[in-house]
XYZ file of C-alpha atoms in Angstrom:
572
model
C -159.448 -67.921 -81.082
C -160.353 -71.513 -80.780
C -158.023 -72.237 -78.271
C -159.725 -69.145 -75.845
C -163.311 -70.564 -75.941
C -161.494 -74.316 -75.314
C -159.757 -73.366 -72.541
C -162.623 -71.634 -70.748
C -165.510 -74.644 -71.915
C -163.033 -76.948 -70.433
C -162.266 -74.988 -67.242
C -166.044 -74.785 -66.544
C -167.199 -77.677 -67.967
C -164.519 -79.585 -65.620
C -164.415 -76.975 -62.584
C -168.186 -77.540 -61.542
C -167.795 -81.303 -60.902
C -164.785 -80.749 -59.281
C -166.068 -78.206 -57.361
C -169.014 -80.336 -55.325
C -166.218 -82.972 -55.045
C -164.068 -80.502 -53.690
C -166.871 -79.564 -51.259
C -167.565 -83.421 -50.091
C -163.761 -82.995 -49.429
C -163.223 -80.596 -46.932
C -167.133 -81.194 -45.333
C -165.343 -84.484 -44.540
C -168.149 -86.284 -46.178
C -167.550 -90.488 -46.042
C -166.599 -91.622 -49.127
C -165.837 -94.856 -50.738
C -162.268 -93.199 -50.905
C -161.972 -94.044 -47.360
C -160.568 -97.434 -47.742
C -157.421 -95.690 -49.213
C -157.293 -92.285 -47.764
C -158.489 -92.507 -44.231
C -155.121 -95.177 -43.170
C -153.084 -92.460 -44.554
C -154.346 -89.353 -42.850
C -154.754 -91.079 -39.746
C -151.299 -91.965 -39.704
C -150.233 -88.326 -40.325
C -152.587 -86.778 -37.558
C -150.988 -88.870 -35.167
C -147.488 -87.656 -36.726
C -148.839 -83.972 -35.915
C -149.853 -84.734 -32.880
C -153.872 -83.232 -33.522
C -157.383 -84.832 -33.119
C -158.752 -84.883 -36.087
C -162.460 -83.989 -34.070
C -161.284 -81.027 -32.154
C -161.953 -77.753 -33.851
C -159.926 -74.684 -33.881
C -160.648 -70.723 -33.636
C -159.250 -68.422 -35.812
C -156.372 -67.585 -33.549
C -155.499 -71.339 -33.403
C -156.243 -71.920 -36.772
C -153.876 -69.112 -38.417
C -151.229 -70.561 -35.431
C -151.067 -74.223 -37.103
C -150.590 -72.121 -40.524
C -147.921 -70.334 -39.300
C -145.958 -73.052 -37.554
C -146.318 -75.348 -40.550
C -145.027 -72.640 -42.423
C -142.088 -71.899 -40.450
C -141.168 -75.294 -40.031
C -140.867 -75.915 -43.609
C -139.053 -72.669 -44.340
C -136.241 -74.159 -42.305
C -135.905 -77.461 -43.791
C -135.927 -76.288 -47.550
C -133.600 -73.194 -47.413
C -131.507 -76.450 -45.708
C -132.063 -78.300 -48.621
C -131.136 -75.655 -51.119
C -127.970 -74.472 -49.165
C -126.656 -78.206 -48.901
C -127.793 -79.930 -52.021
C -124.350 -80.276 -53.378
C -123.546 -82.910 -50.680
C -126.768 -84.518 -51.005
C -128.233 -87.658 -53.335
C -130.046 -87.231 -56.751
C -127.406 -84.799 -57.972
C -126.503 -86.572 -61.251
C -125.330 -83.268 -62.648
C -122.668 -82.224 -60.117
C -125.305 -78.626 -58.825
C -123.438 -76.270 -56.150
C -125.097 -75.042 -53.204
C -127.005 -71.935 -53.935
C -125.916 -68.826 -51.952
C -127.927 -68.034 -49.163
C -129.819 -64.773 -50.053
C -130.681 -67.121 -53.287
C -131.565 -69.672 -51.017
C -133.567 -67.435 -49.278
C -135.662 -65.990 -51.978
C -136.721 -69.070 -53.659
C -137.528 -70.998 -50.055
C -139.762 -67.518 -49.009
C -140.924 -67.671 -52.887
C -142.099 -71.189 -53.305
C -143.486 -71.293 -49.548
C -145.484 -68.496 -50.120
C -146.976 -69.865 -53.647
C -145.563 -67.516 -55.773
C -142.147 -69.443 -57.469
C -140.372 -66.100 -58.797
C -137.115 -67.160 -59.665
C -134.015 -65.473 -59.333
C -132.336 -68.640 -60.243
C -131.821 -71.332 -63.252
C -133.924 -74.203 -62.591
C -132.332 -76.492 -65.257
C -129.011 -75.372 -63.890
C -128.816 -74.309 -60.448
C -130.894 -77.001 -58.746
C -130.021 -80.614 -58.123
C -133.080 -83.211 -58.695
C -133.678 -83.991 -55.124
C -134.463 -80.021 -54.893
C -136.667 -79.857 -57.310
C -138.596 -83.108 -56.379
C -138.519 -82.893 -52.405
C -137.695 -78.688 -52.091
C -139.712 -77.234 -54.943
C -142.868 -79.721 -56.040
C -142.956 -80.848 -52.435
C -144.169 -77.225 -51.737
C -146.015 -76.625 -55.180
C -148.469 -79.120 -54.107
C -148.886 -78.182 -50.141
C -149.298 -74.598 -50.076
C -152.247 -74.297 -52.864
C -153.740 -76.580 -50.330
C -152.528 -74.294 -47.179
C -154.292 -71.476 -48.646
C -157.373 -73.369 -49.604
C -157.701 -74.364 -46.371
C -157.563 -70.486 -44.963
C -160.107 -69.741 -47.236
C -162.491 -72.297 -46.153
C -162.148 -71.758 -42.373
C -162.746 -68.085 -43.375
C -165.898 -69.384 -45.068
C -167.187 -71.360 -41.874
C -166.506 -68.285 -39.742
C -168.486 -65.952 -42.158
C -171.673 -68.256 -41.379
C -170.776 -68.863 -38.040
C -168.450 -71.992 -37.533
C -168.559 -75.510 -38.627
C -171.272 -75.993 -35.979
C -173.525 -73.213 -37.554
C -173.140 -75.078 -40.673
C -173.861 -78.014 -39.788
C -177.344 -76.954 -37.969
C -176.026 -77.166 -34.849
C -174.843 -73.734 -33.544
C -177.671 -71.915 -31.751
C -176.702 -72.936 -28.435
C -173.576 -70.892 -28.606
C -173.126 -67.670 -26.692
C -172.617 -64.498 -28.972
C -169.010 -63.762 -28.114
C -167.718 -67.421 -27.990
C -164.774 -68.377 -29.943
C -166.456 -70.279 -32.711
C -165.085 -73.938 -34.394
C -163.469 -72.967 -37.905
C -162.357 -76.458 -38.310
C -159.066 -78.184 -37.752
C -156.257 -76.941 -40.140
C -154.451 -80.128 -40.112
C -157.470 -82.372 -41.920
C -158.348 -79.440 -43.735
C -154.808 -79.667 -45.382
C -154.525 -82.885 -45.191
C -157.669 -83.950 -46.930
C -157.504 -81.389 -49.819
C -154.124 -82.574 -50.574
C -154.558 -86.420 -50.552
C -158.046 -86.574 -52.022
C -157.551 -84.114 -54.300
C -154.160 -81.978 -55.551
C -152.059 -85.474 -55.492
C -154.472 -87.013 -57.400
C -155.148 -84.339 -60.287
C -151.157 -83.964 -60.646
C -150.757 -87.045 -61.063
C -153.187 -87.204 -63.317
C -151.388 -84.208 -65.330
C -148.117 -85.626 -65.169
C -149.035 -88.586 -67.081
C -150.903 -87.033 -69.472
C -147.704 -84.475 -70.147
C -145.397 -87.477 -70.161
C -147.501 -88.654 -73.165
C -147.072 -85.703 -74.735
C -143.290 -85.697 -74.371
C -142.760 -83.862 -71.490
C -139.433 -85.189 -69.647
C -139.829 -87.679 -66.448
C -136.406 -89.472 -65.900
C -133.669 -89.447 -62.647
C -131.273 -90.103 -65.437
C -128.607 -87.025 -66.315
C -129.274 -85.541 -69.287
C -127.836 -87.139 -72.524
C -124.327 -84.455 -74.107
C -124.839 -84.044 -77.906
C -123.145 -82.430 -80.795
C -124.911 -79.163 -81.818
C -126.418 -79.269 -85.464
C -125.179 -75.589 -86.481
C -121.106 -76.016 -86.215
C -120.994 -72.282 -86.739
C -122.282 -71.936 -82.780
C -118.503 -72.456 -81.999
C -119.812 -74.762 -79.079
C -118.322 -78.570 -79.600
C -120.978 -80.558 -77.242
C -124.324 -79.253 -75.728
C -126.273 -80.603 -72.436
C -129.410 -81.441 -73.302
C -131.472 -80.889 -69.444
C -133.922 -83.236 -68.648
C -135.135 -84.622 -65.126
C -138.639 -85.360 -63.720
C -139.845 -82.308 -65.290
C -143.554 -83.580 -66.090
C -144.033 -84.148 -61.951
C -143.218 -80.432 -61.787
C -144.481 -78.890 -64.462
C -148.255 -80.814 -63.458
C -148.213 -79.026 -60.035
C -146.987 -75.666 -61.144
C -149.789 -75.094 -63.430
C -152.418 -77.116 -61.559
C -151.447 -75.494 -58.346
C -151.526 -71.480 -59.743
C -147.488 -72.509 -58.452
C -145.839 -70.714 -61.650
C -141.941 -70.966 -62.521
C -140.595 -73.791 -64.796
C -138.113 -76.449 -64.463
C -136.375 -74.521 -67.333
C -135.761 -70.560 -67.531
C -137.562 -70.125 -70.461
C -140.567 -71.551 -68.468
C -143.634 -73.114 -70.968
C -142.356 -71.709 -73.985
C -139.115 -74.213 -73.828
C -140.513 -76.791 -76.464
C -139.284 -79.767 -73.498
C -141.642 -78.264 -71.010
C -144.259 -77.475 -73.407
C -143.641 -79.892 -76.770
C -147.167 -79.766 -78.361
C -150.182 -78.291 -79.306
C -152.107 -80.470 -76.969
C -149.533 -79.976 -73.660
C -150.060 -75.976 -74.078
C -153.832 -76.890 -74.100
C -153.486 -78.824 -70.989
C -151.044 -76.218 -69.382
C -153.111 -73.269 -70.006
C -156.409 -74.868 -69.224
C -154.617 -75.898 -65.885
C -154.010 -72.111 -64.981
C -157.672 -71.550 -63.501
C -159.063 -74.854 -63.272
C -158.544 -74.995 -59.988
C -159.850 -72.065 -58.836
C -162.907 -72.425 -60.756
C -163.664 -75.129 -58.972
C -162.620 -73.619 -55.947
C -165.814 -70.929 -57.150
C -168.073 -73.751 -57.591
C -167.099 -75.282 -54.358
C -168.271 -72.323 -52.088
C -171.983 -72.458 -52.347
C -172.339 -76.528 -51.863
C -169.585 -75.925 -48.955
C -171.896 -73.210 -47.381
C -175.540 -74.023 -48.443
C -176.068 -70.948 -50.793
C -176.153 -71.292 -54.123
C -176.604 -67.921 -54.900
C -172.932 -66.512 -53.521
C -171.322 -69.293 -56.173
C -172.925 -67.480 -59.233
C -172.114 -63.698 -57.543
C -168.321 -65.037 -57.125
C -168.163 -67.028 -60.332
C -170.204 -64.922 -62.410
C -168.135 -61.561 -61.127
C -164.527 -63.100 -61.884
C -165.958 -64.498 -64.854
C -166.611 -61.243 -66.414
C -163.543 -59.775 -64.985
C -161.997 -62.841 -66.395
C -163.514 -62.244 -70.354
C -162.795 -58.546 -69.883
C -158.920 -58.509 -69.191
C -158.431 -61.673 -71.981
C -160.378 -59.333 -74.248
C -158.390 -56.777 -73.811
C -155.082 -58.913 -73.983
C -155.772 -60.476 -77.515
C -156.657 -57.134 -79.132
C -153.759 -55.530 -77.935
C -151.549 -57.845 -78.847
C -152.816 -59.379 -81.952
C -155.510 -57.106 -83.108
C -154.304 -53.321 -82.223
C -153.091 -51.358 -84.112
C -149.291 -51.477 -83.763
C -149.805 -55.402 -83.917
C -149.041 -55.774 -87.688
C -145.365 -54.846 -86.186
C -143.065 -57.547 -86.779
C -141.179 -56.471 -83.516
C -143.595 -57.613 -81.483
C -142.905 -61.585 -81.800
C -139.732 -61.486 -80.035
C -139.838 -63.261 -77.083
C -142.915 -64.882 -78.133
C -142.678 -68.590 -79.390
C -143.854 -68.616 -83.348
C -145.446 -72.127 -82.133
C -148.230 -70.069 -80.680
C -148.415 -67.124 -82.111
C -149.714 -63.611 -80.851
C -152.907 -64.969 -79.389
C -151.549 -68.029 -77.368
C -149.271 -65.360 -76.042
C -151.689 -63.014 -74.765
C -153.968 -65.978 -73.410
C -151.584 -67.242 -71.547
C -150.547 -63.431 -70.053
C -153.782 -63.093 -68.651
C -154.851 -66.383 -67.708
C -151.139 -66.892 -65.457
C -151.953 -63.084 -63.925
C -155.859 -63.165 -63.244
C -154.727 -66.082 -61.798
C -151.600 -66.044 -59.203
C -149.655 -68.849 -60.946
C -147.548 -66.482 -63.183
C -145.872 -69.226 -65.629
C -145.277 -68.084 -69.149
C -145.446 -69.483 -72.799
C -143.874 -66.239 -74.052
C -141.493 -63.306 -72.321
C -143.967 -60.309 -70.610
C -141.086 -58.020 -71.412
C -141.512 -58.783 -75.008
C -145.165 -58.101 -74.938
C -147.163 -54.846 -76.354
C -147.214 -52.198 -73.597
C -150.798 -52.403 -73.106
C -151.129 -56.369 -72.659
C -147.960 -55.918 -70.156
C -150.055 -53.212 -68.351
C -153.237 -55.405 -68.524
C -151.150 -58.018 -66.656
C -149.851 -55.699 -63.989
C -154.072 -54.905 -63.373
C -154.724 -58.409 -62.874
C -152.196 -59.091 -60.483
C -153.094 -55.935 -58.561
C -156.541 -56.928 -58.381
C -155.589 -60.655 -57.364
C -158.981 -61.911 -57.472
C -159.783 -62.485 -60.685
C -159.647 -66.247 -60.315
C -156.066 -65.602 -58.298
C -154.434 -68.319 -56.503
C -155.984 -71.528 -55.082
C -157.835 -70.225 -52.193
C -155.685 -67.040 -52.043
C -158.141 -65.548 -55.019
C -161.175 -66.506 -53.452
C -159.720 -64.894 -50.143
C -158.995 -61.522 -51.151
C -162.240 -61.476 -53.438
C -163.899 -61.909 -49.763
C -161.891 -59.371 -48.681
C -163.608 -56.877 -51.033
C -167.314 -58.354 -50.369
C -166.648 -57.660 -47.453
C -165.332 -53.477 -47.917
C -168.500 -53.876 -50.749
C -171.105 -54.227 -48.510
C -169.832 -51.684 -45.932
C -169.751 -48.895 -48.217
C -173.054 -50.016 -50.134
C -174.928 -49.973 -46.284
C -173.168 -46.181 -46.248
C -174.197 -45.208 -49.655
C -178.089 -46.531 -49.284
C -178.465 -46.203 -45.653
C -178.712 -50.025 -44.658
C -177.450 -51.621 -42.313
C -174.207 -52.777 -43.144
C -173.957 -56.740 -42.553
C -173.295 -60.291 -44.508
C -174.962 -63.128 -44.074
C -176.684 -61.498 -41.275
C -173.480 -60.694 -39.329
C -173.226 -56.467 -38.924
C -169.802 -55.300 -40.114
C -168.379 -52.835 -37.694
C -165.676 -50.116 -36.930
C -163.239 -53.790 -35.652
C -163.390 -55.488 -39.039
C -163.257 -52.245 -41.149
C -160.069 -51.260 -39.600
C -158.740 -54.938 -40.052
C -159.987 -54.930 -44.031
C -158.619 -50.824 -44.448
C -154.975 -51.533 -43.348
C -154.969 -54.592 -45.828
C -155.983 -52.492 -48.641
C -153.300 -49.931 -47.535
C -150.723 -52.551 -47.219
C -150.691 -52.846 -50.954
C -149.523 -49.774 -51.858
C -147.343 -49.073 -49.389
C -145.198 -52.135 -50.116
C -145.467 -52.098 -53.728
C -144.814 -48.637 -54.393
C -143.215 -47.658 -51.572
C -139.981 -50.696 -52.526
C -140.128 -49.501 -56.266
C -139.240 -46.089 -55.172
C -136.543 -47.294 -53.171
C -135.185 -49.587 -55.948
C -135.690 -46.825 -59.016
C -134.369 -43.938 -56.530
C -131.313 -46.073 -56.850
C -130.371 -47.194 -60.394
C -127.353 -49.539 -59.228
C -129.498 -51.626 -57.240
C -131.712 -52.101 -60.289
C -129.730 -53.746 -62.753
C -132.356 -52.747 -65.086
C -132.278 -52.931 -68.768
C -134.163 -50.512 -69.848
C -134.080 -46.939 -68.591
C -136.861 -45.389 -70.130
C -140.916 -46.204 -69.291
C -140.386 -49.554 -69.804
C -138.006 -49.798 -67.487
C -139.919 -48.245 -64.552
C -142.265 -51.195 -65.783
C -139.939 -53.775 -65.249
C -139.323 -53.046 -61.153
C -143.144 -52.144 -61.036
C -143.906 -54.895 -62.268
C -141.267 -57.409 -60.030
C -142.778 -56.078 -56.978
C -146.491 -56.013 -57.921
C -146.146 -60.089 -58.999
C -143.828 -60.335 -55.815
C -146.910 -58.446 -53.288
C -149.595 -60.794 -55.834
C -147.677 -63.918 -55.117
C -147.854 -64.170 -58.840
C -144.160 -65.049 -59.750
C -144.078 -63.592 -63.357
C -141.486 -60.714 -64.724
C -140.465 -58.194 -67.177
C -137.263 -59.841 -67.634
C -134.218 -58.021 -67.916
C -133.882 -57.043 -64.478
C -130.251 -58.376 -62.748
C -132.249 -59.422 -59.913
C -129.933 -62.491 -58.918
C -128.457 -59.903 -56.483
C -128.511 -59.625 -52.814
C -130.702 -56.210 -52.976
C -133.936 -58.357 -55.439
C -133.126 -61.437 -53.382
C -133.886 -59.981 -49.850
C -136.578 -57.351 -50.699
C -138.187 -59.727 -53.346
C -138.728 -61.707 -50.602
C -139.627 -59.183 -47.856
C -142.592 -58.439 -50.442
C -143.204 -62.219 -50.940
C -143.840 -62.917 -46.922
C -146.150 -59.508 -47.025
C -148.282 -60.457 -50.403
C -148.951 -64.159 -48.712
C -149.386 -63.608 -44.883
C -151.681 -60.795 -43.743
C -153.525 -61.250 -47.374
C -154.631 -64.420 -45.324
C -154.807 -64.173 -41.635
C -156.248 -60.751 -41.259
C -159.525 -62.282 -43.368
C -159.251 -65.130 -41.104
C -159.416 -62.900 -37.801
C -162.544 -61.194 -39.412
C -163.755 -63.819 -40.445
C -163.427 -65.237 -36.552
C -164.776 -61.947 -35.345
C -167.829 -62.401 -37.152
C -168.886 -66.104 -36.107
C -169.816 -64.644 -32.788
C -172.152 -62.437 -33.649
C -175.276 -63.027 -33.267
C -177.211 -63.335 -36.727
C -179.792 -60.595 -37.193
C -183.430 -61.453 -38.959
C -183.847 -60.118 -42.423
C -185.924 -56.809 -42.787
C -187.164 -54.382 -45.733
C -183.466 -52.649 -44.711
C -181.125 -55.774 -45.343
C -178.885 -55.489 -48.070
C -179.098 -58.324 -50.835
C -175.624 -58.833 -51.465
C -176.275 -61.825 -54.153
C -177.756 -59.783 -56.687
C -176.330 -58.944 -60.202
C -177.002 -55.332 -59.173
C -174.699 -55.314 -56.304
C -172.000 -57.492 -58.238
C -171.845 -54.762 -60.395
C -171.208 -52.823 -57.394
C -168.159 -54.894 -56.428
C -166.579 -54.805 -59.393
C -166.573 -51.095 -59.263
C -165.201 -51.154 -55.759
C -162.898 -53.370 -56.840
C -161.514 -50.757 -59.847
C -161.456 -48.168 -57.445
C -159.614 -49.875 -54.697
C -156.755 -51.244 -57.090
C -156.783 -49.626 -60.294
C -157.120 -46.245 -59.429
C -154.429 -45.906 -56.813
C -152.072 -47.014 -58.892
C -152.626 -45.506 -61.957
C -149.979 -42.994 -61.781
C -147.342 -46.101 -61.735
C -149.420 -47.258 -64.799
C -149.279 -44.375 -66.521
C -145.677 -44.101 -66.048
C -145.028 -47.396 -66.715
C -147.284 -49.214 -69.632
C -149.319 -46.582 -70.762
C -146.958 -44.208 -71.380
C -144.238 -46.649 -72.889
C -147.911 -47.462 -74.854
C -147.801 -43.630 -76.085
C -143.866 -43.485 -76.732
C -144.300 -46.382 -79.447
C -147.528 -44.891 -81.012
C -145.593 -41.667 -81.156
C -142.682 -43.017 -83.172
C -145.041 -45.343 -84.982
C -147.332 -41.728 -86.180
């Protein structure tokens, strides 16, 4: 229990500094960083080929995301497809095939890192290093800087911001910033830093950080009938750092965190958890100095906070405190090192978040903590992913205040902007994208038990490819193991779902985001609705059960909940 109220003192204790710094970051404040920083970025803005002082508008903004995107998909599923013939292979790794390839390019690209593959043993160190962290510490930074153009269109462009956007015409494309500082900035003053920062503090702690192969030793129990063991190492600390700091997920090993050379002491699984939302707690505390209202930092802080307490509430007493918890079963697939709580902390912290890296195996956990993890990720804005959280949070402010103008007869608008029939329809077919993906490919894939591979046919089971698809959609990474989803069927739609969890989740807030700046901003009156009041966050919450929970509780209660009951049952 210690370790709970750590983790969350330290990630708001350390997330509100961060947070204003994070601010002066992508304001483009002068700093006495400059020296350093500025030499740098220049150089890659000329590489890019942008002025740093020419704005963009949505439509240009969400174009540089998607060519940066595209353009990196093409050299990494390169890399992975050719890394046999290529340097920094001191262990001899084939090629991966291409649907493989495929998968964990679309995975990592999109911030998720599910793996269909064996880190420790099916990529080479110069695709880890260049292929995987190389993307681990961009994309957090891609989507942070979607979410803050999104931010500077809700308030009417970087000009409104900055005082100087009243001579603009309503219906003029409006200055959202330029996408190529934004990235650049946030990941050279900011995620570089802080991983390397994490690195060497989980290189003191043990974690591996060598190019050297790893050493061949003689096992200790001769009854294993195996004569000599590889012991994996490689720069693991360098990867481990920006998986957890970047909501990233996977592992350099399969096991993930709970391997004891990822994750060798009581201080590193302090570090690594408290790394799961530090970032986007900071991202929380960034908004209001980035916008100049204080008041929407404590409605979206203090709403994922209590979203946040609620769903690691309910994690520890199902798994350590309930009443089937005294069973013995239950610690399989957990690592005795941490013990029932760790476990569930960990579960909910990697799925309100999207970084979906585990200490212990979510198939081995009690149905209800497994089903509390599916509800995080299908919310996705608890904290969620860097940016990515924050963005689909906005998402339901947005549907919030819509329905609460319907339901009390006010005018429906944010920020003094009026929300209309244009951005409704933008926000609905979001919502609906959801569950038309995520249930609609887990029909497909249980509708057809050979393309499954699934281990378990009963409740649980219908868990397990519920639950693949829902971290896929949630850009979450995590998984009910036990799935044979190294196949071409979980390889290509795995990453179908990947590409549309990441990509309208972030553009189509962008574009109403852009279709807002050029409105013009109506005066307050008796009839405006507050929306940064603890009454309305209240309000949001609700929406947000209704929009997510509900709709899919018939999957939950064929999944979890009724795998939940089964147990009890056999237990009574």
């Amino acid at each position: 229990m210690i370790e709970i109220f750590l983790v969350f003192a330290l990630a708001i204790g350390l997330g509100w500094p961060l947070g204003l710094y994070l601010a002066r970051v992508m304001r483009g404040d002068r700093s006495r960083l400059d020296v350093l920083f500025a030499p740098i970025e220049r150089a890659i803005y000329r590489a890019v080929g942008t002025d740093p002082a020419r704005g963009m508008s949505w439509r240009g903004y969400a174009l540089a995301f998607a060519l940066s995107n595209a353009v990196l998909a093409v050299l990494v599923w390169a890399l992975f497809m050719t890394q046999a013939w290529l340097p920094l292979n001191p262990d001899g790794v084939s090629n991966l095939r291409w649907d493989t390839a495929l998968h964990t390019m679309v995975s990592f690209l999109t911030n998720t890192n599910q793996q269909h593959y064996a880190g420790q043993a099916q990529l080479s160190y110069l695709s880890q290093m260049v292929g995987i962290v190389g993307l681990q510490v961009v994309t957090p930074m891609m989507g942070l800087a979607i979410v803050v153009a999104t931010l500077r269109g809700l308030f009417g462009g970087r000009q409104a911001l900055a005082g100087s956007g009243a001579a603009m015409r309503e219906g003029e494309p409006r200055d959202l910033g330029n996408y190529w500082v934004d990235v650049t900035r946030a990941t050279l003053r900011f995620m570089i830093p802080l991983c390397l920062l994490w690195a060497a503090l989980l290189t003191w702690q043990g974690v591996p950080s060598t190019l050297q192969s790893g050493a061949t030793v003689s096992p200790l129990d001769r009854s294993a009938e195996l004569e000599q063991q590889k012991i994996p190492v490689g720069p693991v600390a360098a990867m481990v750092a920006a998986k957890q700091l970047g909501t990233n997920g996977g592992g350099w090993y399969g096991p993930n965190s709970a391997v004891p050379l990822e994750n060798p002491t009581p201080l590193s699984n302090l570090l690594e958890a408290l790394a799961l939302i530090l970032i986007p707690v900071a991202v929380t505390f960034m908004v209001g100095p980035l916008t100049g209202r204080r008041k929407l930092t404590a409605l979206v802080f203090g709403s994922m906070l209590l979203m946040s307490l609620l769903s690691t509430g309910l994690s520890v007493w199902s798994e350590a405190y309930s009443s089937g918890s005294a069973d013995a079963a239950l610690m399989e697939g957990k690592e005795t090192r941490f013990g029932a709580e760790g476990s569930a902390l960990w579960s909910a912290l990697t799925t309100q978040s999207s970084n979906g890296s585990v200490n212990a195996m979510h198939d081995s956990l009690a149905p209800l903590t497994g089903g509390v993890a599916m509800v995080n990720m299908l919310i996705n804005a608890i904290w969620g992913g860097i940016g990515c959280g924050l963005q689909q949070f906005l998402v339901y402010l947005l549907l919030s205040v819509f329905l609460a103008g319907l339901m009390t007869g006010r005018t429906p608008e944010l920020f003094g902007r009026k929300i209309e029939a244009p951005e409704v329809r933008l926000l609905a077919l979001l919502i609906l994208l959801q569950p038309m993906v995520v249930l609609g490919f887990s029909a497909v894939a249980m509708a057809f038990p050979s393309l499954t591979g699934n281990s378990n046919p009963g409740f649980h089971g219908i868990g397990q490819v519920f639950y693949e698809y829902t971290s896929a959609f949630a850009n979450n990474g995590s998984g009910f193991e036990g799935l044979g989803d190294a196949t071409y069927w979980w390889n290509l739609s795995c990453a179908a779902v990947l590409a549309l969890g990441r990509y309208p989740a972030l553009i189509v807030p962008l574009a109403v985001a852009g279709l807002l700046a050029r409105k013009r901003v109506a005066p307050q009156t008796g009839g405006t609705l507050h929306a940064e009041t603890p009454t309305f966050a209240l309000t949001l919450i609700a929406v947000i059960a209704i929009l997510t929970v509900l709709q899919f509780m018939p999957a939950l209660v064929l999944g979890p909940i009724a795998d939940h009951l089964t147990l009890a049952s056999k237990v009574l």
